[in-house]
């Protein structure tokens, strides 16, 4: 033991948690912020993408998640055939479709 540093002893027992209501308010506030900023927008985006895939038809102009733009020439249950040019057709999974384009967009390119 050091002669220059006196030993510290506890005088009383530790008190219980103070302000226990504040922790609940903080937790509920955190959950509300999580719901509003993360959960709800993600669910909305997923619902819109599901509607987009369900409404795909032959002749729609689409863009894939890889950035390939083309016109839908065939729609199956899980796959879509996209016409990229007059002689090139590519087969994609429906989930790879990122967005539809307005009619006539590809003719302008």
XYZ file of C-alpha atoms in Angstrom:
109
model
C 0.000 0.000 0.000
C 1.133 3.496 -0.711
C 1.788 5.825 2.178
C 1.025 8.928 0.106
C -2.429 7.860 -1.206
C -4.998 7.214 1.519
C -7.404 4.294 1.054
C -10.954 5.211 0.030
C -13.819 3.440 1.725
C -17.516 3.688 0.878
C -19.511 5.432 3.596
C -23.031 4.380 2.539
C -24.705 1.909 0.210
C -25.334 2.987 -3.379
C -28.713 4.589 -4.064
C -31.238 3.057 -6.499
C -31.670 4.365 -10.026
C -32.854 7.941 -10.062
C -35.328 9.170 -12.673
C -36.504 5.783 -13.917
C -39.332 7.429 -15.923
C -36.847 9.277 -18.140
C -35.384 6.039 -19.494
C -38.832 4.894 -20.670
C -39.479 8.216 -22.386
C -36.101 7.970 -24.099
C -36.775 4.379 -25.233
C -40.248 5.195 -26.582
C -38.894 8.282 -28.361
C -36.176 6.188 -29.963
C -38.713 3.623 -31.175
C -40.929 6.349 -32.667
C -37.978 7.882 -34.528
C -36.925 4.423 -35.752
C -40.441 3.766 -37.073
C -40.822 7.139 -38.787
C -37.379 7.325 -40.375
C -36.574 3.702 -41.228
C -39.443 1.235 -41.047
C -42.273 3.186 -42.701
C -40.347 4.512 -45.749
C -38.821 1.082 -46.401
C -42.240 -0.612 -46.267
C -43.648 2.024 -48.631
C -40.789 1.494 -51.095
C -41.258 -2.292 -50.994
C -44.993 -1.942 -51.625
C -44.401 0.364 -54.614
C -41.817 -2.056 -56.099
C -44.218 -4.982 -55.686
C -46.941 -3.019 -57.509
C -44.451 -2.108 -60.255
C -43.555 -5.757 -60.835
C -47.173 -6.849 -60.754
C -48.174 -4.304 -63.411
C -45.401 -5.074 -65.927
C -46.763 -5.572 -69.445
C -45.378 -6.181 -72.891
C -44.252 -2.871 -74.415
C -43.300 -1.152 -71.135
C -39.968 0.644 -71.145
C -37.927 -0.251 -68.078
C -34.538 0.181 -66.434
C -32.873 -2.672 -64.559
C -30.962 -2.326 -61.311
C -27.775 -2.722 -63.386
C -28.696 0.299 -65.508
C -29.763 -1.493 -68.695
C -32.708 0.181 -70.398
C -35.017 -1.593 -72.801
C -38.534 -2.508 -73.812
C -40.328 -5.504 -72.281
C -41.038 -8.096 -74.971
C -42.191 -11.005 -72.794
C -43.377 -11.332 -69.189
C -43.334 -14.676 -67.342
C -44.005 -15.454 -63.700
C -40.439 -14.883 -62.469
C -38.604 -13.629 -65.553
C -38.868 -10.763 -68.044
C -37.357 -10.622 -71.531
C -36.142 -7.117 -72.392
C -35.406 -5.978 -75.916
C -32.281 -3.822 -75.740
C -31.925 -3.270 -79.488
C -33.525 -4.657 -82.638
C -31.549 -7.902 -82.488
C -30.666 -8.222 -78.786
C -33.026 -9.596 -76.145
C -31.929 -10.201 -72.559
C -33.650 -12.288 -69.914
C -33.837 -10.846 -66.379
C -35.473 -11.804 -63.126
C -38.445 -9.576 -62.340
C -36.749 -8.401 -59.141
C -33.985 -6.803 -61.244
C -36.415 -4.245 -62.708
C -35.777 -0.963 -60.912
C -38.193 1.442 -62.618
C -40.438 1.992 -65.580
C -39.804 4.828 -67.999
C -42.350 7.078 -69.698
C -43.425 5.870 -73.140
C -41.111 7.045 -75.917
C -38.077 7.592 -73.713
C -35.949 5.017 -75.515
C -36.735 6.401 -78.964
C -35.211 9.739 -77.975
C -31.864 8.104 -77.207
